[in-house]
Coordinates of C-alpha atoms in Angstrom, one line a residue:
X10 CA 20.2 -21.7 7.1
X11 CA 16.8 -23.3 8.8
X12 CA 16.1 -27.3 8.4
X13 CA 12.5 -26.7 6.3
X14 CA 13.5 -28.5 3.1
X15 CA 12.3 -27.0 -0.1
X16 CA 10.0 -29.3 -2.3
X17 CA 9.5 -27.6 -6.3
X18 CA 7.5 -29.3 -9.3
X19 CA 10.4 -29.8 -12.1
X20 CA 9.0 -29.3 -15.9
X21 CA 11.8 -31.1 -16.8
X22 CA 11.8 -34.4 -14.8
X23 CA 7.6 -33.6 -14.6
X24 CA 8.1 -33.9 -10.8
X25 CA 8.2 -32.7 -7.8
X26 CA 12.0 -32.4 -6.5
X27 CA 13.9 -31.5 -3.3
X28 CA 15.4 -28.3 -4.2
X29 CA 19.2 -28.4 -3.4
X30 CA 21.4 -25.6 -4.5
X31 CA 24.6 -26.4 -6.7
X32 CA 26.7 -24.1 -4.4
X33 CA 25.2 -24.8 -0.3
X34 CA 24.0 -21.3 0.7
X35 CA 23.4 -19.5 -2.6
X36 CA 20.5 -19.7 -5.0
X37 CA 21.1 -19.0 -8.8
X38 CA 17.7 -18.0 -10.4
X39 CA 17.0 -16.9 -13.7
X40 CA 13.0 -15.6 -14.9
X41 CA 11.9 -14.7 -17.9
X42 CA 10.9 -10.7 -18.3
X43 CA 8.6 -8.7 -20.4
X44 CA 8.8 -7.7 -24.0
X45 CA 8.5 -4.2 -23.6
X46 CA 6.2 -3.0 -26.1
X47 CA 3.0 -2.1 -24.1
X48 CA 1.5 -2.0 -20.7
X49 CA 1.7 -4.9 -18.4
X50 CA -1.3 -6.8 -17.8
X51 CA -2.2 -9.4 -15.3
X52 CA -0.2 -12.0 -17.4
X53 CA 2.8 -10.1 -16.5
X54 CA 2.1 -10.4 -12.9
X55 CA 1.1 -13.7 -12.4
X56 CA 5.1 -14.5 -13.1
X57 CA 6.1 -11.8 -11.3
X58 CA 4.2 -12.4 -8.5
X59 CA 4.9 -16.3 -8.1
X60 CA 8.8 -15.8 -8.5
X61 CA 8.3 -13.2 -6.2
X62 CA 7.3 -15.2 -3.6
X63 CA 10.1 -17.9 -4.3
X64 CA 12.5 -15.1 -3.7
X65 CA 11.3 -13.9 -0.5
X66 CA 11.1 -18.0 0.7
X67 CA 14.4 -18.3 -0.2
X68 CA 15.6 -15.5 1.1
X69 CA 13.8 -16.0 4.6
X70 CA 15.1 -19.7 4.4
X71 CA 18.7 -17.9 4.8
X72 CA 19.7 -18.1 1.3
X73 CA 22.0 -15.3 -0.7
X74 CA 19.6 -15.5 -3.5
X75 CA 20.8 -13.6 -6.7
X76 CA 18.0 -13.3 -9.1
X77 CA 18.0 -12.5 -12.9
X78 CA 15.0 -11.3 -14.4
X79 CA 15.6 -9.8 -17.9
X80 CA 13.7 -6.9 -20.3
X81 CA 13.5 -7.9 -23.8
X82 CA 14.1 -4.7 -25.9
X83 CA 15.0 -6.2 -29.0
X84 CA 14.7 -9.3 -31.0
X85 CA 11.4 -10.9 -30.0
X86 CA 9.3 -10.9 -33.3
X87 CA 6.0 -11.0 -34.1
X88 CA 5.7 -14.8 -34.8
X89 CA 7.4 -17.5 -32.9
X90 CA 8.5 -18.8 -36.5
X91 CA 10.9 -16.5 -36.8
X92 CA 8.7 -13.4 -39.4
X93 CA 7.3 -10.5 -38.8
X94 CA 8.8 -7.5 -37.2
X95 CA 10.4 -6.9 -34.1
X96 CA 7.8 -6.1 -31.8
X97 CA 9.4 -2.8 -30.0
X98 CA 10.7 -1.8 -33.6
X99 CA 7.4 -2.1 -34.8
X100 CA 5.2 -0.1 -32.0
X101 CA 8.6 2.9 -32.6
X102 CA 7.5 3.0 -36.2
X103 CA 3.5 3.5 -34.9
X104 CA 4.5 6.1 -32.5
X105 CA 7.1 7.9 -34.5
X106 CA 9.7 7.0 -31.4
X107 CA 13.3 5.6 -30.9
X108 CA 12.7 1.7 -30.6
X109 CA 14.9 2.8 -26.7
X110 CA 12.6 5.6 -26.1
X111 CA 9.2 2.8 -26.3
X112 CA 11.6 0.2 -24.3
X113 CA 12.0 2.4 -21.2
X114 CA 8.9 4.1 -21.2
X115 CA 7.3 0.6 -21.1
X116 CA 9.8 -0.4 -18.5
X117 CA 9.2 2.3 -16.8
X118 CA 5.7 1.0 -16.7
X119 CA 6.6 -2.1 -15.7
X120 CA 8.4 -1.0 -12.9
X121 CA 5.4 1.2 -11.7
X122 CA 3.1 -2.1 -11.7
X123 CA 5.5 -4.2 -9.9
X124 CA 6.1 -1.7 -7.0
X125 CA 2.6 -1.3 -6.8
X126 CA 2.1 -5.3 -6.4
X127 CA 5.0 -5.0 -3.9
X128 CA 7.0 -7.4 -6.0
X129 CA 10.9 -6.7 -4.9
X130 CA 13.6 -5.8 -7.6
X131 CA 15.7 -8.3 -8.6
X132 CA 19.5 -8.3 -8.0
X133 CA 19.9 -7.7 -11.6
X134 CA 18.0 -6.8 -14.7
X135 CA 19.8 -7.0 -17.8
X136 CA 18.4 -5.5 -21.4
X137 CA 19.0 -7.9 -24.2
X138 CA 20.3 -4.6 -26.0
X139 CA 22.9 -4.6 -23.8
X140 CA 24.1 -8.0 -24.5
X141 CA 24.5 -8.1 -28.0
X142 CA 28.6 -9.3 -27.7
X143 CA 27.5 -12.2 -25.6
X144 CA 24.8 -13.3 -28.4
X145 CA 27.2 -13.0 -31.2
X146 CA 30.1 -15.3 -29.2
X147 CA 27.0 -17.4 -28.2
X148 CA 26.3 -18.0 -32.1
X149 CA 29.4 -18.5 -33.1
X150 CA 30.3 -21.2 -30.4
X151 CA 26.9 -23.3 -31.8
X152 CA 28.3 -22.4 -35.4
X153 CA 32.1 -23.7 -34.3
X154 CA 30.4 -26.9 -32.8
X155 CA 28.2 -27.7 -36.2
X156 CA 25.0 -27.4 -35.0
X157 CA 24.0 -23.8 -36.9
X158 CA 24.4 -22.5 -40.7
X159 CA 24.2 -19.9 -42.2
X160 CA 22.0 -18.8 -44.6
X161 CA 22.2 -15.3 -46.6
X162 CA 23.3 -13.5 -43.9
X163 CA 21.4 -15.3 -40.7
X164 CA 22.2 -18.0 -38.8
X165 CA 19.7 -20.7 -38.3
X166 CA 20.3 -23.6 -35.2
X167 CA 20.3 -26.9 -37.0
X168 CA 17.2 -29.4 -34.6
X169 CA 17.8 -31.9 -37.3
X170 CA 21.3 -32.3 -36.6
X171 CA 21.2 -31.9 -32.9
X172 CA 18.1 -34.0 -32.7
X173 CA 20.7 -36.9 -33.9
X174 CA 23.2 -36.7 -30.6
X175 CA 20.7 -34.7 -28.0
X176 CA 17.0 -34.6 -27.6
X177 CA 15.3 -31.1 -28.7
X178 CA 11.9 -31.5 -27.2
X179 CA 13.3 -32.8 -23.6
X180 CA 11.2 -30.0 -21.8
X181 CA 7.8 -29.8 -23.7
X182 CA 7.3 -33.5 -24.6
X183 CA 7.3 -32.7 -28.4
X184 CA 8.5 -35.8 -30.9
X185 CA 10.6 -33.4 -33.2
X186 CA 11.0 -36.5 -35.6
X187 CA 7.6 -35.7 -36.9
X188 CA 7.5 -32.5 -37.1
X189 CA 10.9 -32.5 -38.9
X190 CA 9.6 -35.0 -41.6
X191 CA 6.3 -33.3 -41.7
X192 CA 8.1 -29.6 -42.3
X193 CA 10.0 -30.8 -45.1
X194 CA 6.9 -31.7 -47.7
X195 CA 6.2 -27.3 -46.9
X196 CA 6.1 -24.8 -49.7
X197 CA 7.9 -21.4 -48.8
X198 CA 10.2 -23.1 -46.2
X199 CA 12.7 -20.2 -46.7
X200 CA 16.3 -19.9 -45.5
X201 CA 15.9 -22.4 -43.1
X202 CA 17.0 -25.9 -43.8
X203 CA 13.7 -26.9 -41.9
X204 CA 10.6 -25.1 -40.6
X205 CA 11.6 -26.0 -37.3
X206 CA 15.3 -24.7 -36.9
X207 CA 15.1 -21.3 -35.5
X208 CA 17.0 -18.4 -35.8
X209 CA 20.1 -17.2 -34.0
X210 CA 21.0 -14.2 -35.8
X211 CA 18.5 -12.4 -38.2
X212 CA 20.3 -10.3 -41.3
X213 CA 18.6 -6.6 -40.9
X214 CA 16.5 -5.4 -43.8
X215 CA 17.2 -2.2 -45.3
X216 CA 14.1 -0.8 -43.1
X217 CA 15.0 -2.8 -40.1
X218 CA 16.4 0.6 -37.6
X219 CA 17.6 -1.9 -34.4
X220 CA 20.6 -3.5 -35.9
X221 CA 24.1 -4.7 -35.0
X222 CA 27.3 -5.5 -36.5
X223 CA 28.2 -9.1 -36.7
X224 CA 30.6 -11.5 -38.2
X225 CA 27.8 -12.2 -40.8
X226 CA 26.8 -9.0 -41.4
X227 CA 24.6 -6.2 -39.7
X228 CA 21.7 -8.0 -37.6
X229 CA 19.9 -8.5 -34.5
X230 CA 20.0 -11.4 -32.5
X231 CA 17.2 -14.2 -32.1
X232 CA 14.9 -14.1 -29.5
X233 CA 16.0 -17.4 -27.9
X234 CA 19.5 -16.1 -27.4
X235 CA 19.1 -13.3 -25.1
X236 CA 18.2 -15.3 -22.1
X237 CA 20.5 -18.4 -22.8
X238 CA 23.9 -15.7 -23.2
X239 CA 22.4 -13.7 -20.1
X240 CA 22.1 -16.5 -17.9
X241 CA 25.2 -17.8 -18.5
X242 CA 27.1 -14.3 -18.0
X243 CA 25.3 -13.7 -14.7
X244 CA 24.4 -17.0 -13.2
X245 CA 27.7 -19.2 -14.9
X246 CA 27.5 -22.3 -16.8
X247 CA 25.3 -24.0 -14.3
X248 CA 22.7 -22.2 -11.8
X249 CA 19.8 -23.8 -10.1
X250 CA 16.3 -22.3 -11.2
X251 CA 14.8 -20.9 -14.6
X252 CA 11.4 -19.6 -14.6
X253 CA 8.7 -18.4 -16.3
X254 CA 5.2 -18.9 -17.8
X255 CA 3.8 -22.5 -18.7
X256 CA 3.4 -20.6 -22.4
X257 CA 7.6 -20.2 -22.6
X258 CA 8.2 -23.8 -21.9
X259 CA 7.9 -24.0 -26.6
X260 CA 9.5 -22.8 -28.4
X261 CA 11.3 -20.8 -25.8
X262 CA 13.0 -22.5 -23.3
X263 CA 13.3 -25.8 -25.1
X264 CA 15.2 -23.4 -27.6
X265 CA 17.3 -22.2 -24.8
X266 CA 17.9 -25.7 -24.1
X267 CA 19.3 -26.7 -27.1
X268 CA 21.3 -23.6 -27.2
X269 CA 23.0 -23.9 -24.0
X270 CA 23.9 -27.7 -25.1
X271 CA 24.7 -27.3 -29.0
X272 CA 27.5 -24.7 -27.2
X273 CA 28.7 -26.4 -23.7
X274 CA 27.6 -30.1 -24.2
X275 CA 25.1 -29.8 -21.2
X276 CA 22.6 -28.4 -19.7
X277 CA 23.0 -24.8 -17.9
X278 CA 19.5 -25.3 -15.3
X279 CA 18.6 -27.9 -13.3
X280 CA 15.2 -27.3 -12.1
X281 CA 12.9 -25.7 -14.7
X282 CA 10.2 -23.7 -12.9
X283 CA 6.6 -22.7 -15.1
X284 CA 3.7 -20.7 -13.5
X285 CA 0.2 -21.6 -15.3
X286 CA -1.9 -19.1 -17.6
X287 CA -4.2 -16.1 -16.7
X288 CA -7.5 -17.2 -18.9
X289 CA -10.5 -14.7 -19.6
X290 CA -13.2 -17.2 -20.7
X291 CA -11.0 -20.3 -21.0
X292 CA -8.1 -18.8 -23.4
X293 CA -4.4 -17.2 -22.5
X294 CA -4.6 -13.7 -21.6
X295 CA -2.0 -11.7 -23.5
X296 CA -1.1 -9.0 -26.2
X297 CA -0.5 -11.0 -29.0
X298 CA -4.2 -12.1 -28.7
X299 CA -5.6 -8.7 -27.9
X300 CA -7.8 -9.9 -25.0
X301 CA -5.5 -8.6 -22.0
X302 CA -6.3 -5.9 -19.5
X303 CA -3.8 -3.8 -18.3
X304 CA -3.0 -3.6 -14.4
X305 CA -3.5 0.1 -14.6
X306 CA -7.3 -0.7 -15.7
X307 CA -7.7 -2.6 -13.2
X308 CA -6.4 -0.3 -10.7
X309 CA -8.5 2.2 -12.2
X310 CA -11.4 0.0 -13.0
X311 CA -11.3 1.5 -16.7
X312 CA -12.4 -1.1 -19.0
X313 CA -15.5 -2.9 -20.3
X314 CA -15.1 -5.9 -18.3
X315 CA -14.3 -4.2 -15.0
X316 CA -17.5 -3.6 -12.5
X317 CA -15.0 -1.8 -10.6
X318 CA -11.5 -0.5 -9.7
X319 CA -9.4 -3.4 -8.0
X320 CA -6.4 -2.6 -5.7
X321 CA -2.9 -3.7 -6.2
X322 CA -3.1 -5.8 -3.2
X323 CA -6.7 -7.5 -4.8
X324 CA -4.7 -8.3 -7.8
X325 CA -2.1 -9.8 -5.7
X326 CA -4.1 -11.9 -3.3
X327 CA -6.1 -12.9 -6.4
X328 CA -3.4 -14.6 -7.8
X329 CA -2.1 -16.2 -4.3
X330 CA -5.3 -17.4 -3.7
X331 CA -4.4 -20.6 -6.2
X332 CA -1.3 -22.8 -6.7
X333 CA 0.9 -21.2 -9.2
X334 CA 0.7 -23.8 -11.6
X335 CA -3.0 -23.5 -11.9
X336 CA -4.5 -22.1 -14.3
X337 CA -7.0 -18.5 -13.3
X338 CA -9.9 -17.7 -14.7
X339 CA -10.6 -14.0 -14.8
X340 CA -14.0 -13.0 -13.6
X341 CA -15.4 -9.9 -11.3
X342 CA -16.8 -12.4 -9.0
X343 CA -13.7 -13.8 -8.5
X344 CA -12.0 -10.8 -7.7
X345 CA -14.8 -8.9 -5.5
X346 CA -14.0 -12.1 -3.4
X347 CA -10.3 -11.7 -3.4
X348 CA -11.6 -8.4 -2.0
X349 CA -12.9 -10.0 0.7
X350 CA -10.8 -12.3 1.7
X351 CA -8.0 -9.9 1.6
X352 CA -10.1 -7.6 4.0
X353 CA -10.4 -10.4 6.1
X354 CA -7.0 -10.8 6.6
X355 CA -6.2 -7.2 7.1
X356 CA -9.1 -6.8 9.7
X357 CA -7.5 -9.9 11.4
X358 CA -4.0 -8.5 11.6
X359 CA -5.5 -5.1 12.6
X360 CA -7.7 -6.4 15.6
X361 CA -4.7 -8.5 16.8
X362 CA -2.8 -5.4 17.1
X363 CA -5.5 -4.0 19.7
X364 CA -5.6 -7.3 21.8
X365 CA -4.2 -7.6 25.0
X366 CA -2.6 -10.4 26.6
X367 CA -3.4 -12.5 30.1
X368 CA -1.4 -14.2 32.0
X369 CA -3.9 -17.4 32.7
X370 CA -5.0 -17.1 28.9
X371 CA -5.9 -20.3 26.8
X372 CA -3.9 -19.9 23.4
X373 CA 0.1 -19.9 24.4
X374 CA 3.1 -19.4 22.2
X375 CA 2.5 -23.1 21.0
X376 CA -0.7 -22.3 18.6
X377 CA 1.9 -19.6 17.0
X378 CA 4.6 -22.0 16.5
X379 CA 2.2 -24.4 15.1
X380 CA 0.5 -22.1 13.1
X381 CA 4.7 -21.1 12.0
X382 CA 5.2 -24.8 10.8
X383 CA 1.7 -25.3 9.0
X384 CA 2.5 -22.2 7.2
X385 CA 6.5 -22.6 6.1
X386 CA 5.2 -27.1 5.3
X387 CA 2.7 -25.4 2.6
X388 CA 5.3 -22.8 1.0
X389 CA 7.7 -25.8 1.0
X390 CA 5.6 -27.6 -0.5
X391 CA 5.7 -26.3 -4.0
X392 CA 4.9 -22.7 -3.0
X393 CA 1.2 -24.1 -1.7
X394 CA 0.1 -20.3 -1.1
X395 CA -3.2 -21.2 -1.2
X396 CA -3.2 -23.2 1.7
X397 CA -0.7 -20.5 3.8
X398 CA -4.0 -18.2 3.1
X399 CA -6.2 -21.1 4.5
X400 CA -4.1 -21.2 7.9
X401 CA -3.8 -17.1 8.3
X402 CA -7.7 -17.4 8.3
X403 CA -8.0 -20.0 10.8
X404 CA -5.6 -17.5 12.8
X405 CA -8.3 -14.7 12.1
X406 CA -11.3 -16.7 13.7
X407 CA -9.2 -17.6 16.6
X408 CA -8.4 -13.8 16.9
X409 CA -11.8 -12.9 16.3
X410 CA -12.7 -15.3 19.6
X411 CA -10.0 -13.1 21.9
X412 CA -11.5 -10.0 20.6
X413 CA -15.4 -11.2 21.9
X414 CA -13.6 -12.9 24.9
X415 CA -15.1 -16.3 24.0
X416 CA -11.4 -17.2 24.9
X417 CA -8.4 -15.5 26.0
X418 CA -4.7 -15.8 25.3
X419 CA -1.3 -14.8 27.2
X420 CA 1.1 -12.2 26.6
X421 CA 3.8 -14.2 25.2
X422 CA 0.6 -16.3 22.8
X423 CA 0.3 -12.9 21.5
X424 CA 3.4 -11.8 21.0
X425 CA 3.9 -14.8 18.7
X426 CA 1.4 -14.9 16.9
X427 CA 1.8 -11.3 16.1
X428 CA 5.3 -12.8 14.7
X429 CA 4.2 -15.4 12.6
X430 CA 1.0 -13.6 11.2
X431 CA 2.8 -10.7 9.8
X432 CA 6.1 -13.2 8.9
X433 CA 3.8 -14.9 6.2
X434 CA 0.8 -12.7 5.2
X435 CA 3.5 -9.6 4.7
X436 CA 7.3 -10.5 4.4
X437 CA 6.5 -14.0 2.0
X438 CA 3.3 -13.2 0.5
X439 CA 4.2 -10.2 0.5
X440 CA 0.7 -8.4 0.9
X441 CA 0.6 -5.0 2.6
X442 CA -2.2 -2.6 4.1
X443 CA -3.5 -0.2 1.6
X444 CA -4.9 3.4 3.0
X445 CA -7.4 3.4 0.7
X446 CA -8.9 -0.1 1.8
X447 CA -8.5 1.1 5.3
X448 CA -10.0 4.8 5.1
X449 CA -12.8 2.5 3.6
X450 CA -12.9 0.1 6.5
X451 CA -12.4 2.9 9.7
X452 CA -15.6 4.5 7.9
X453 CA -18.1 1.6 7.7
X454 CA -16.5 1.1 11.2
X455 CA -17.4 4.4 12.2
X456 CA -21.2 3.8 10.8
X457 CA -21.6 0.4 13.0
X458 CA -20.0 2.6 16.2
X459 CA -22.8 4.8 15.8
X460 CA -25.2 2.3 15.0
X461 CA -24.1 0.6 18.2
X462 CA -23.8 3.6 20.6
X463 CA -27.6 4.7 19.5
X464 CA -28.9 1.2 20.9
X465 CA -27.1 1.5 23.7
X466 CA -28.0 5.1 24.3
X467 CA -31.7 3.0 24.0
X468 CA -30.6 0.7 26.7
X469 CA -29.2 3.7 28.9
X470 CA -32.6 5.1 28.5
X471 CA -34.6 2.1 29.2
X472 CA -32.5 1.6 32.5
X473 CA -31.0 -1.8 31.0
X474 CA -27.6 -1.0 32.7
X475 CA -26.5 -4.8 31.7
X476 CA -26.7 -4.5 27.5
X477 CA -25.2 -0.4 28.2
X478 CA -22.1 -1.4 30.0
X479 CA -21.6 -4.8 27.3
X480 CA -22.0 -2.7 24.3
X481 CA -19.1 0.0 26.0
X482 CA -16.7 -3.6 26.9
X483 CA -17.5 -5.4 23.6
X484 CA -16.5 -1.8 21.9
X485 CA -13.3 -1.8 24.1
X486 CA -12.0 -4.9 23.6
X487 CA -12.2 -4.1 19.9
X488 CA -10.3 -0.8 20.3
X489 CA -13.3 1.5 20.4
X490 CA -12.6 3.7 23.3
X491 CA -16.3 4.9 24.2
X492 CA -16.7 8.3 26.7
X493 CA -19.6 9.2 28.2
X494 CA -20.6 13.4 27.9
X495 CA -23.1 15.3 29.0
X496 CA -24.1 15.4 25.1
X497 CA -23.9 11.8 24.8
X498 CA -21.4 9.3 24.0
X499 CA -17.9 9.8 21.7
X500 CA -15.9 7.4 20.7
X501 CA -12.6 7.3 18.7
X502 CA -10.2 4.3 17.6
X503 CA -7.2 3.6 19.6
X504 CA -4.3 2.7 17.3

């Protein structure tokens, strides 16, 4: 285990906490999947991406880290109010499919996307379909503790009555007092004893094809269940970190809340983690709202709003490139830049490879340790990516200076910094090389070789021996080898 101490904004306190594990040495963490029902889009991977890096923090930190992340297959209707069809059951019917057979070919998906962002797998990924026993005992331990009914068949979770012992709007801040009183004065209320109780277990239409037996008949569980019953089976009755998007905090997670309580008398999670929203002009990009674009467009560049194709790694760095619980607006401005800077970055690591070290040199292994501490007091510091990118490009001017000799810096210096560069701009950002980017890049190289050996074939010519042999050394200390032949000068990259 190091001594960095880990520093993480708690939705549930609504500040930022020293994170200490419930068990020393082992991290519980729990993050909310997709709905499998179409593509993933760059919603998806902002989530991914940010728990991603948490994970690989952890993990460095010397942590055995085992992390849920579920797939929700069944159960998730169309409207957080509890109507409407399930969502995969829905898309089977469009397609003529098995509701299983659109789950894994959209997981499937999923998975694709994620190994493309180089986000890692997580120790386990449990299907809600696969749960469906630990639901059912889940709802019937809230039913056994008075704080569900049932009604025709479904079980409803009573807020009214657990409003009266615990607090159901802890998380998101909502008075539920109002909007219990305000509820009752509704037409067309239903089932439910109030508009706000949500459901536990839904009775299955005659149509409905994903269904279960149950205690109160055949069904399908509630949306909120699935995580609440998962976490518990995997993590226990207590586990350190929940996570997901700020847009889960209601009705979601403050349903899970309540859940976990109305059954166990506590709380399961003590630090609740929320990433903020992907926005295309100002509003949430998602599904539901039909305003999302895939992460396979954007790696193709096929769509309307794309000027371009953008790289798995763009899409990643795009989405370092702020604090997690920022919110990003989508623009092609904003990623052409995150081209950039990724490019930078790459470059950087790529001309430090080709440096070589002095003995009397200026920069020693102290600007890499330095450069280490910077780096690990941002991630600490509320996973402050942003400002990890800030100090890697620092590191790339400073490299840049070596390469044109406007300083120098010793074997060991090198060594180190080689270390600590690829420690936090690969193994905890988690950002790689791409061939494409670099067939790209060793081709505009090989255009400004050219460019360069023409003027100093110009030079040669001229009998300006001074700017000939500069252009050769400043091409050399880059890693351009240049040869002099009796048809002029070749030159080639030395990896």
């Amino acid at each position: 285990m190091t001594e960095h101490k880990l520093f993480i904004h708690n939705t549930l306190t609504r500040k930022k906490e020293e994170f200490k594990p419930l068990h020393p040495g082992r991290v519980g963490m729990y993050v909310c999947g997709p709905t499998v029902y179409g593509d993933p889009h760059l919603g998806h991977a902002r989530p991914a991406i940010t728990f991603d890096l948490l994970f690989r923090l952890l993990k460095n930190e010397g942590y055995k880290v085992r992390y849920v992340r579920n797939i929700t297959d069944v159960g998730h209707l169309e409207h957080d109010a509890d109507e409407g069809e399930d969502k995969i059951a829905k898309k089977a019917k469009l397609e003529q499919l098995e509701p299983m057979e659109v789950a894994q070919h959209y997981s499937n998906r999923f998975h694709k996307a994620m190994d493309d962002l180089n986000v890692l797998p997580p120790s386990i990924e449990p299907q809600a379909s696969g749960h469906i026993i630990e639901q059912e005992a889940l709802v019937q331990k809230i039913l056994d503790n008075g704080y569900a009914y049932e009604r025709n068949g479904s079980i409803y979770f009573d807020v009214e009555k657990y409003n009266t012992k615990y607090r159901y709007g802890i998380l998101s801040g909502r008075n539920l007092e109002d909007t219990i009183d305000a509820s009752r004065t509704l037409d067309g209320v239903d089932e439910k004893r109030n508009q706000v109780d949500f459901a536990l277990w839904k009775k299955a239409r005659p149509e409905h094809i994903m269904r279960w037996p149950s205690p109160w008949g055949d069904g399908f569980p509630g949306w909120h269940c699935e995580c609440t019953a998962m976490g518990r089976k995997y993590l226990g009755d207590h586990f350190d970190i929940h996570g997901g998007g700020m847009d889960l905090v209601f009705p979601h997670h403050e349903c899970e809340i309540a859940q976990a309580v109305a059954a166990e008398g506590e709380q399961m999670v003590r630090y609740w983690m929320h990433n903020n929203m992907i926005t295309i002009n100002g509003q949430k990009m998602g599904k539901s709202l039909g305003n999302f674009i895939t992460l396979e467009q954007f790696f193709t560049g096929d769509h309307p709003k794309l000027d371009q194709p953008y790289s798995p790694m763009t899409i990643r760095f795009f989405i370092l490139q702020a604090h997690y619980r920022s919110t990003v607006d989508f623009s092609n401005e904003a990623l052409q830049a995150s081209r950039k800077g990724l490019d930078r970055l790459m470059e950087g690591f790529a001309t430090l490879g080709r440096l070589a070290g002095n003995d009397g040199g200026e920069i020693t292994e102290s600007y890499a340790e330095a450069l280490s501490e910077r780096c690990y007091a941002a991630l600490n510091d509320d996973l402050n990516s942003p400002i990890v990118i800030s100090h890697l490009f620092d590191a790339c001017r400073l490299i840049n200076q070596v390469a044109y000799k406007q300083t120098t810096i010793t074997p060991d210096g090198l060594e180190a910094l080689k270390r600590v560069f690829s420690l936090f701009a690969f193994d905890l950002l988690g950002l790689k090389p791409e061939a494409d980017g670099n067939a790209q890049r060793e081709e505009s190289f090989g255009k400004a070789v050219d460019l360069l050996l023409d003027v100093r074939q110009q030079a040669k010519a001229a009998k300006d021996w001074a700017t000939s042999d500069k252009i050769r050394d400043d091409l050399a200390a880059l890693g351009f080898a240049v040869k002099d032949t009796k048809d002029g000068a070749t030159w080639k990259l030395e990896k």
